[in-house]
mmCIF file of C-alpha atoms in Angstrom:
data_model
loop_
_atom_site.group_PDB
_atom_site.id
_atom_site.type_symbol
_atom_site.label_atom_id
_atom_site.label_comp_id
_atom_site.label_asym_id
_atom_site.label_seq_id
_atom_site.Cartn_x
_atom_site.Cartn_y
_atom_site.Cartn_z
ATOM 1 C CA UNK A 1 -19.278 12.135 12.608
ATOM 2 C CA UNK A 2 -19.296 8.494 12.168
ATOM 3 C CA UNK A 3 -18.512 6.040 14.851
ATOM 4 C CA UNK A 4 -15.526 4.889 13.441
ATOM 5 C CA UNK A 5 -14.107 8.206 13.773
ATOM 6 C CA UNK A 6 -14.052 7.981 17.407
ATOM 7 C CA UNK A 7 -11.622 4.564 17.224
ATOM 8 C CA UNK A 8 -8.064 4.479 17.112
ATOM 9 C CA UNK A 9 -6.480 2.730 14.726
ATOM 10 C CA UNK A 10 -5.174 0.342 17.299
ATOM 11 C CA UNK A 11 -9.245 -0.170 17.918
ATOM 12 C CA UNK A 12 -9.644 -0.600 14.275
ATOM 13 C CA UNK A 13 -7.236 -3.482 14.085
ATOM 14 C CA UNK A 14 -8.292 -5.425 17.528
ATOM 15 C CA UNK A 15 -12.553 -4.861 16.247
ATOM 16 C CA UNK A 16 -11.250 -6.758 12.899
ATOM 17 C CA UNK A 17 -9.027 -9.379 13.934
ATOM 18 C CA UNK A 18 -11.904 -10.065 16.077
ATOM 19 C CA UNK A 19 -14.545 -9.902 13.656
ATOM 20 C CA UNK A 20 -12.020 -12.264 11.437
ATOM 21 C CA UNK A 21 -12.201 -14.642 14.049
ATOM 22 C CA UNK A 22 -8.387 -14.503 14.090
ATOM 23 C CA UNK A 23 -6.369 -15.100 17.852
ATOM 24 C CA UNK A 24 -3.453 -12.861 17.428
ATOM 25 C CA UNK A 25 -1.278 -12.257 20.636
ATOM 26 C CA UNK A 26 -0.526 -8.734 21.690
ATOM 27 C CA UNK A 27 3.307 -8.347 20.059
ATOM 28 C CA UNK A 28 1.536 -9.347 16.875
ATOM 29 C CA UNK A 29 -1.012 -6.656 16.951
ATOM 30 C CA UNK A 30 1.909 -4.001 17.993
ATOM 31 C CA UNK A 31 3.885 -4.773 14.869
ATOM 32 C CA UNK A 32 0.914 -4.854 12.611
ATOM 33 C CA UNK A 33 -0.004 -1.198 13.973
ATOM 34 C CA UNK A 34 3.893 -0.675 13.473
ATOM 35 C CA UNK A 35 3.616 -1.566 9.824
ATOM 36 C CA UNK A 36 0.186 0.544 9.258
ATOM 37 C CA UNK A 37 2.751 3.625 10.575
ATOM 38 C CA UNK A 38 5.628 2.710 8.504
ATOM 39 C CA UNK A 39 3.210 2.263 5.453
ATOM 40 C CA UNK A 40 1.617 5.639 5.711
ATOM 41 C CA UNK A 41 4.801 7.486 6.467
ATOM 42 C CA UNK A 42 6.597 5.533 3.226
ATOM 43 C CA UNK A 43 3.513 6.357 1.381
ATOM 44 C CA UNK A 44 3.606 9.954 1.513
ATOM 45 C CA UNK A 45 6.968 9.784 -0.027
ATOM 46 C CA UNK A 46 6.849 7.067 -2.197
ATOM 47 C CA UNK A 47 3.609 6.512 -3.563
ATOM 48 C CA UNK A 48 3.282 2.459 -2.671
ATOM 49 C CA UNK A 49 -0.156 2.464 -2.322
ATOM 50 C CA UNK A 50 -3.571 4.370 -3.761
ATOM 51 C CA UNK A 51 -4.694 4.249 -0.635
ATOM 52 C CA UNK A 52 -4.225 6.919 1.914
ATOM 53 C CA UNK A 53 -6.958 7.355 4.183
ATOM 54 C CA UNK A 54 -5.523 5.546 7.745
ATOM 55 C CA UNK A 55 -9.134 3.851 7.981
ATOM 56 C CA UNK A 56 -8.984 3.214 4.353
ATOM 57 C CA UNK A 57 -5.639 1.560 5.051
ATOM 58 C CA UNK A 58 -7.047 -0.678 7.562
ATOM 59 C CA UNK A 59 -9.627 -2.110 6.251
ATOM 60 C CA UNK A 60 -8.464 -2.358 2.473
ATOM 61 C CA UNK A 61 -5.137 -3.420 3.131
ATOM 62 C CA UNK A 62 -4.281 -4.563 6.652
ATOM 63 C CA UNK A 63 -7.750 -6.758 7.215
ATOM 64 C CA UNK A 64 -8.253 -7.572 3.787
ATOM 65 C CA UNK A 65 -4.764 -8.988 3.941
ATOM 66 C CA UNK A 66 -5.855 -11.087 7.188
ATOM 67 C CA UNK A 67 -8.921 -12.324 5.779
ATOM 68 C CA UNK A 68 -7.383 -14.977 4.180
ATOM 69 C CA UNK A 69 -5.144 -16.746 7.558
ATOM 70 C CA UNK A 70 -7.623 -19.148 7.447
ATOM 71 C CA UNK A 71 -6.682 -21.055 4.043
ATOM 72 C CA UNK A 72 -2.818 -20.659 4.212
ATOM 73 C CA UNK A 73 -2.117 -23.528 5.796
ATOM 74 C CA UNK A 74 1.042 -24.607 4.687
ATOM 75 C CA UNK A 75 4.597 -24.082 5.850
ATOM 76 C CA UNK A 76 6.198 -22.169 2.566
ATOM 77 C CA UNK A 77 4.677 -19.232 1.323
ATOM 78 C CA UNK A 78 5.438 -16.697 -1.614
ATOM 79 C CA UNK A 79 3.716 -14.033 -1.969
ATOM 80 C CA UNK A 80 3.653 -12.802 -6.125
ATOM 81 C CA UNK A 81 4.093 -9.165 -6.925
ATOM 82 C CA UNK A 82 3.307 -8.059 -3.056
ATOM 83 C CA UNK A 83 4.185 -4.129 -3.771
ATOM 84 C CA UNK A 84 3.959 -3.088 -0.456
ATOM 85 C CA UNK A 85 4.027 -6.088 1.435
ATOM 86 C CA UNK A 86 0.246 -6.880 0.796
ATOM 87 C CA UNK A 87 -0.937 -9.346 1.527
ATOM 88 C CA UNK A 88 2.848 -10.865 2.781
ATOM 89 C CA UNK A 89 3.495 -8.783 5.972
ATOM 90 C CA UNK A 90 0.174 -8.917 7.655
ATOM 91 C CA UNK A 91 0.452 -12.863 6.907
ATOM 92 C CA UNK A 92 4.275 -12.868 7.849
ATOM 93 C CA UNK A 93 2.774 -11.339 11.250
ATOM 94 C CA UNK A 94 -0.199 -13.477 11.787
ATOM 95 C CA UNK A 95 1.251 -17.079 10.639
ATOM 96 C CA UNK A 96 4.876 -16.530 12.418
ATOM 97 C CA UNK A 97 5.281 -20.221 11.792
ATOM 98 C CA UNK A 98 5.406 -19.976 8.367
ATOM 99 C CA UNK A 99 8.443 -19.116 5.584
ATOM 100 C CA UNK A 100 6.965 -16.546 3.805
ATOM 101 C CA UNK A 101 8.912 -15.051 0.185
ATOM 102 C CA UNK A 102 7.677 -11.629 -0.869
ATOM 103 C CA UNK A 103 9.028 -11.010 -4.590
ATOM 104 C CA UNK A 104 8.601 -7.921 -6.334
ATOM 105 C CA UNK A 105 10.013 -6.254 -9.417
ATOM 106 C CA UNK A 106 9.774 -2.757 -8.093
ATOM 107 C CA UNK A 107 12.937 -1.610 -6.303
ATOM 108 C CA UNK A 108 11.467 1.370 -4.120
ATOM 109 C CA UNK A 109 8.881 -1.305 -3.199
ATOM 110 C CA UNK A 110 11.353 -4.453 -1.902
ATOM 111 C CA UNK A 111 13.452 -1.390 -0.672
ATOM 112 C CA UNK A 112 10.452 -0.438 1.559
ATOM 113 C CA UNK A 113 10.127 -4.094 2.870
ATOM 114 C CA UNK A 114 13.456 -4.776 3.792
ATOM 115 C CA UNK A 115 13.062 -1.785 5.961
ATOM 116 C CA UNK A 116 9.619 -3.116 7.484
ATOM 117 C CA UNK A 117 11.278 -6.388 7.996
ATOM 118 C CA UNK A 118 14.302 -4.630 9.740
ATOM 119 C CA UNK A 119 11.817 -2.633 12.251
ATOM 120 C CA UNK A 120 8.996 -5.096 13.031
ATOM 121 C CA UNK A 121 11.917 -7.808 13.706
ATOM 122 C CA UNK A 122 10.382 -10.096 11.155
ATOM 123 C CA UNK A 123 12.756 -13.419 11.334
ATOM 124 C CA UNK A 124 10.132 -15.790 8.549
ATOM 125 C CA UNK A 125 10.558 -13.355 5.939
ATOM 126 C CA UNK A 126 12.630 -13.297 2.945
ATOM 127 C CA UNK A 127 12.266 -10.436 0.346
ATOM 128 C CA UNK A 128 13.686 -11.309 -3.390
ATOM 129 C CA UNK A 129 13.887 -7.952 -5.974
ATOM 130 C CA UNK A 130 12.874 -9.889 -9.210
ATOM 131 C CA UNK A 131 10.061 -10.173 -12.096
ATOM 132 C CA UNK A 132 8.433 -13.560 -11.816
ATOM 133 C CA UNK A 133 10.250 -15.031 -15.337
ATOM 134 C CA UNK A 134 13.553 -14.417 -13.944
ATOM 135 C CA UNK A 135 13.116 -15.835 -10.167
ATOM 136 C CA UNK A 136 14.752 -19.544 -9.555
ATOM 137 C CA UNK A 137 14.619 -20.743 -5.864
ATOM 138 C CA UNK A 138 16.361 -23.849 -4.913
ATOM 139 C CA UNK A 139 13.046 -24.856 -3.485
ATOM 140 C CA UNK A 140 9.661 -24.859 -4.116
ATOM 141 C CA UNK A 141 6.344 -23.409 -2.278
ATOM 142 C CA UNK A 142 3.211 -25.002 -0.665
ATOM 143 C CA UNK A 143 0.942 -21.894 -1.009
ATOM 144 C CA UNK A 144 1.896 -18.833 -3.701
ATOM 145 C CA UNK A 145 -0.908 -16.130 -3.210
ATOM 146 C CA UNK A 146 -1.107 -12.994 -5.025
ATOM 147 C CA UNK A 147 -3.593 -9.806 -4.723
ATOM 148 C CA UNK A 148 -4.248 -8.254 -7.564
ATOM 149 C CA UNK A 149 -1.590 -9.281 -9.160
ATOM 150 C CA UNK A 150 -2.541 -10.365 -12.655
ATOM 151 C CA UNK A 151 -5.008 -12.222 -13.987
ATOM 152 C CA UNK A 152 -5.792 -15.344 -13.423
ATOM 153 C CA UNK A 153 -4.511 -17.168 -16.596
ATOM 154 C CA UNK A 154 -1.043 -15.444 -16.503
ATOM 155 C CA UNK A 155 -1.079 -15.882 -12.544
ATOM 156 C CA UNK A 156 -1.520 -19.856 -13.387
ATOM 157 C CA UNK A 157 1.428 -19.250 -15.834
ATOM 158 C CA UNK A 158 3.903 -17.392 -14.203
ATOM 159 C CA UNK A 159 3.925 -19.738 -11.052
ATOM 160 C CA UNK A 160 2.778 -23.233 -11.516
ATOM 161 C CA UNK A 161 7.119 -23.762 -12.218
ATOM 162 C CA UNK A 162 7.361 -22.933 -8.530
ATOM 163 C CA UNK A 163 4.740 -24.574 -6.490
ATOM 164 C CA UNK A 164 5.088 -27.980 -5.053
ATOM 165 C CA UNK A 165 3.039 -30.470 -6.444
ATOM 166 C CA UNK A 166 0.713 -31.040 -3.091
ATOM 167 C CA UNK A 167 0.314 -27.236 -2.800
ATOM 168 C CA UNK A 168 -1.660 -24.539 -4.079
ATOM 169 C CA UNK A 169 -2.130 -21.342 -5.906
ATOM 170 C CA UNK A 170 -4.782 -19.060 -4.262
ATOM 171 C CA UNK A 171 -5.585 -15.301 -5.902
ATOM 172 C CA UNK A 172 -7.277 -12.604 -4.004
ATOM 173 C CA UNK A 173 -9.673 -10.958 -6.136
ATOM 174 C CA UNK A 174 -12.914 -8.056 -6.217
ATOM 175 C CA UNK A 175 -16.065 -9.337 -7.533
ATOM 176 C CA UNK A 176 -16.310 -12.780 -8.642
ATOM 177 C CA UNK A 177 -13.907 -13.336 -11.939
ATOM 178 C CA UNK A 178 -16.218 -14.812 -14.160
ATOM 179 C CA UNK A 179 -14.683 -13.995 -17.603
ATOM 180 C CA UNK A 180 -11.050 -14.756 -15.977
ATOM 181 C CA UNK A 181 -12.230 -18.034 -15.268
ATOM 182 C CA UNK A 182 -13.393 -18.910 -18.543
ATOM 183 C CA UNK A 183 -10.712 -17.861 -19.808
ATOM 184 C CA UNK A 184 -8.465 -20.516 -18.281
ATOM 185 C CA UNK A 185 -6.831 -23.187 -20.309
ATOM 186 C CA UNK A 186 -7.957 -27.082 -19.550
ATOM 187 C CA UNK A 187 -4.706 -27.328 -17.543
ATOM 188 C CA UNK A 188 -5.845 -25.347 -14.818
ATOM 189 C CA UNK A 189 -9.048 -25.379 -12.419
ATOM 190 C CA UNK A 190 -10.555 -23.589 -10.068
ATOM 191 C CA UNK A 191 -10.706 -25.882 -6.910
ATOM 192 C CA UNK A 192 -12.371 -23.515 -4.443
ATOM 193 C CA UNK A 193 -14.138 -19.971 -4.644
ATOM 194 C CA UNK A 194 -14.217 -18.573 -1.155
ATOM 195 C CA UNK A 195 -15.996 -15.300 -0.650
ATOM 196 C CA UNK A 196 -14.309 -13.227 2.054
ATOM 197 C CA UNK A 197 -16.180 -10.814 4.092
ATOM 198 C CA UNK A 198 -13.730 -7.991 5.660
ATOM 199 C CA UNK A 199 -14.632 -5.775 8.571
ATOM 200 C CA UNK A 200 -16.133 -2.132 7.736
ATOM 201 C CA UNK A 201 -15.643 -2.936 4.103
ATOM 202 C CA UNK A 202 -18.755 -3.491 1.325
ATOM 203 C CA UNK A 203 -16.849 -4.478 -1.594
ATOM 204 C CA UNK A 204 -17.297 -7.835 -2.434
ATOM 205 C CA UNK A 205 -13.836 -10.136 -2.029
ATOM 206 C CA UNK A 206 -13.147 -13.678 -3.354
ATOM 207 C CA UNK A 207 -10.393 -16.023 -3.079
ATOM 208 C CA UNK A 208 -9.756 -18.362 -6.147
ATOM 209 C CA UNK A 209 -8.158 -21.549 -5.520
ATOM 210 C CA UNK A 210 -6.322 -23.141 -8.482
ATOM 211 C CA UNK A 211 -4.701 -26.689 -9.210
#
């Protein structure tokens, strides 16, 4: 038996937010165990996720989401083909300051977050059922993220219409993207490679910033 074994998930959550270095309050942590519940129980039904393993779910999905608080600091947020709300709730949660957009083309999926947003009492989220060609806000964002989206030259693509000019476009990736970076056009550049290390997970994460 392993030691996680012996931890709740509540455990789980506090032991990485910890190890993230993040200062959530305890309301914060209660909805983000909410959401782990609602995702599971969704999951079994709907298939949002690969993922089913609760620990698996954690770590993969919850704190891999968090791992990346520390470079959204901006005030509008969309989050580009989030699926399950990944990594747009746990950041909607964390950074209750911000406006954060989720926008998905999958109606089961949006369907799924309007019900999370409904039950975790989520007031900085907005949820928009569209593909990326066919969304036109009246504004435009300071941060758009994605995770494992697309690649990175159709990521660039797709959103550089909707980010504000001072802002940025940062994409949650594996293993370092070599050949996706070299296959970027002159226009765009990669401003910042941060590795990400997430509690109880050995896969290696990286967040590409573009301008």
């Amino acid at each position: 038996m392993t030691k996680d074994s012996n931890l709740t998930n509540r455990s789980l959550i506090e032991l990485g937010i910890h190890s993230l270095n993040l200062q959530l309050k305890e309301n914060q942590i209660d909805q983000l165990l909410a959401y782990f519940h609602l995702l599971n129980k969704w999951n079994q039904r709907y298939n949002l996720t690969a993922i089913r393993s609760p620990k698996e779910v954690v770590s993969k999905h919850l704190l891999d989401s968090l791992s990346v608080v520390t470079y959204l600091k901006s005030h509008r947020v969309l989050d580009v083909g989030s699926g399950a709300g990944l990594p747009g709730i746990p950041l909607a949660i964390a950074c209750s300051n911000n406006e954060i957009t989720l926008l998905d083309s999958c109606t089961k999926k949006t369907r799924f977050l309007m019900q999370t947003v409904i039950e975790l009492g989520l007031t900085n989220v907005s949820i928009v059922n569209k593909r990326i060609e066919h969304y036109q806000p009246n504004y435009l964002f300071d941060t758009i993220i994605s995770r494992a989206f697309s690649k990175l030259i159709d990521f660039a693509r797709l959103t550089s219409r909707l980010r504000d000019p001072s802002g940025k476009l940062l994409a949650m990736k594996g293993v370092y993207p070599k050949e996706e970076i070299e296959l970027l056009p002159a226009a765009y550049k990669v401003r910042n490679i941060y590795p990400l290390s997430i509690p109880r997970l050995e896969a290696q994460r990286h967040l590409i910033e573009l301008q």
